Every structure is written in C-alpha cells, then in structure tokens.
Amino acid sequence: MKIKILAFGITKDILGASEKELEVQDDLNVGQLKEKLEDGFPQLVKLKSYFIAVNEEYAEDDQMITNTDEIAIIPPVSGG
C-alpha cells in the first residue's frame, strides 16, 4: 500500500520535503514504519526523540496503519 507522510521542522529537512509517499507492506504498524523510515533516512536515528502521529493523535508502536491514515512525523520540541 502507499501512504503519505507529513514532516515538520527538522524532519522535513531530513526527508527533503514536507510530504513523502512511501510504498509499504499492508500489515504495517507504527514501530515498523519507524524502522523503515530510519533505514531510508538514517539521520532520524540521530534525533533525541521524535513521534509518529496517526490521524492527528500520537501513536504507539503497535498501532496498525492503513492507507487512508494521515501520518505525521513530529520532531523533538524545545522551549522555555
């Protein structure tokens, strides 16, 4: 299946675009997506942390992904 991934902040720079379309297996969960992203974009591993949001809500690694889901990579945020 094809999924569209939205990237923000530093993750947009790492992916080279604010949106990427990826071809992935049909039975993919968030943890597997992170592995695939880190394989394709090794700089993601260097981030202190980042989150995956599915349909505008933070997702756990075991959450399954469908081709209609909106996927976003949320970079680490700092502030004071």
Short mmCIF file of C-alpha atoms in Angstrom, two decimals:
data_model
loop_
_atom_site.label_atom_id
_atom_site.label_comp_id
_atom_site.label_asym_id
_atom_site.label_seq_id
_atom_site.Cartn_x
_atom_site.Cartn_y
_atom_site.Cartn_z
CA MET A 1 0.00 0.00 0.00
CA LYS A 2 1.05 3.62 -0.43
CA ILE A 3 0.99 6.02 2.49
CA LYS A 4 1.62 9.75 2.62
CA ILE A 5 3.85 11.06 5.38
CA LEU A 6 3.87 14.67 6.52
CA ALA A 7 7.10 16.03 8.00
CA PHE A 8 7.64 19.09 10.18
CA GLY A 9 10.65 21.01 11.49
CA ILE A 10 13.96 19.19 11.29
CA THR A 11 12.25 16.03 9.99
CA LYS A 12 11.20 17.99 6.90
CA ASP A 13 14.88 18.76 6.27
CA ILE A 14 15.85 15.11 6.81
CA LEU A 15 13.20 13.81 4.39
CA GLY A 16 13.95 16.61 1.92
CA ALA A 17 10.27 17.57 1.63
CA SER A 18 7.23 18.35 3.73
CA GLU A 19 5.44 15.31 2.25
CA LYS A 20 6.70 11.91 1.15
CA GLU A 21 4.82 8.98 -0.31
CA LEU A 22 6.09 5.54 0.66
CA GLU A 23 5.25 2.08 -0.61
CA VAL A 24 4.90 -0.19 2.42
CA GLN A 25 3.55 -3.63 3.31
CA ASP A 26 -0.18 -3.89 4.03
CA ASP A 27 0.12 -5.06 7.64
CA LEU A 28 2.38 -2.28 8.89
CA ASN A 29 2.39 -0.87 12.41
CA VAL A 30 3.94 2.38 13.67
CA GLY A 31 7.06 0.65 15.04
CA GLN A 32 7.72 -0.98 11.67
CA LEU A 33 7.17 2.35 9.94
CA LYS A 34 9.80 3.95 12.20
CA GLU A 35 12.26 1.19 11.26
CA LYS A 36 11.56 1.71 7.55
CA LEU A 37 11.96 5.48 7.89
CA GLU A 38 15.21 5.12 9.85
CA ASP A 39 16.58 2.71 7.23
CA GLY A 40 15.76 5.16 4.44
CA PHE A 41 16.69 8.30 6.37
CA PRO A 42 19.44 7.40 8.89
CA GLN A 43 19.59 10.96 10.25
CA LEU A 44 16.27 10.28 12.02
CA VAL A 45 18.15 7.95 14.37
CA LYS A 46 20.34 10.88 15.47
CA LEU A 47 17.34 12.83 16.76
CA LYS A 48 16.95 12.72 20.52
CA SER A 49 13.34 11.70 20.00
CA TYR A 50 10.53 12.01 17.51
CA PHE A 51 6.94 10.87 17.44
CA ILE A 52 4.59 9.48 14.84
CA ALA A 53 1.06 10.83 14.77
CA VAL A 54 -1.75 8.94 13.07
CA ASN A 55 -4.84 10.95 12.23
CA GLU A 56 -3.61 13.87 14.38
CA GLU A 57 -3.04 11.78 17.52
CA TYR A 58 0.24 10.46 18.91
CA ALA A 59 0.53 6.76 18.09
CA GLU A 60 2.04 3.84 19.98
CA ASP A 61 4.43 1.50 18.15
CA ASP A 62 1.87 -1.32 17.97
CA GLN A 63 -0.84 0.78 16.27
CA MET A 64 -1.68 -0.52 12.79
CA ILE A 65 -1.58 1.83 9.79
CA THR A 66 -3.98 1.87 6.85
CA ASN A 67 -3.62 3.62 3.51
CA THR A 68 -6.29 6.17 4.48
CA ASP A 69 -4.49 7.28 7.66
CA GLU A 70 -2.81 10.67 7.86
CA ILE A 71 0.73 10.05 9.11
CA ALA A 72 2.94 12.81 10.50
CA ILE A 73 6.47 12.82 11.90
CA ILE A 74 6.62 15.12 14.91
CA PRO A 75 10.17 16.28 15.70
CA PRO A 76 11.52 16.92 19.19
CA VAL A 77 10.42 20.29 20.54
CA SER A 78 12.35 22.55 22.84
CA GLY A 79 11.26 25.65 24.60
CA GLY A 80 11.45 27.56 27.79
#
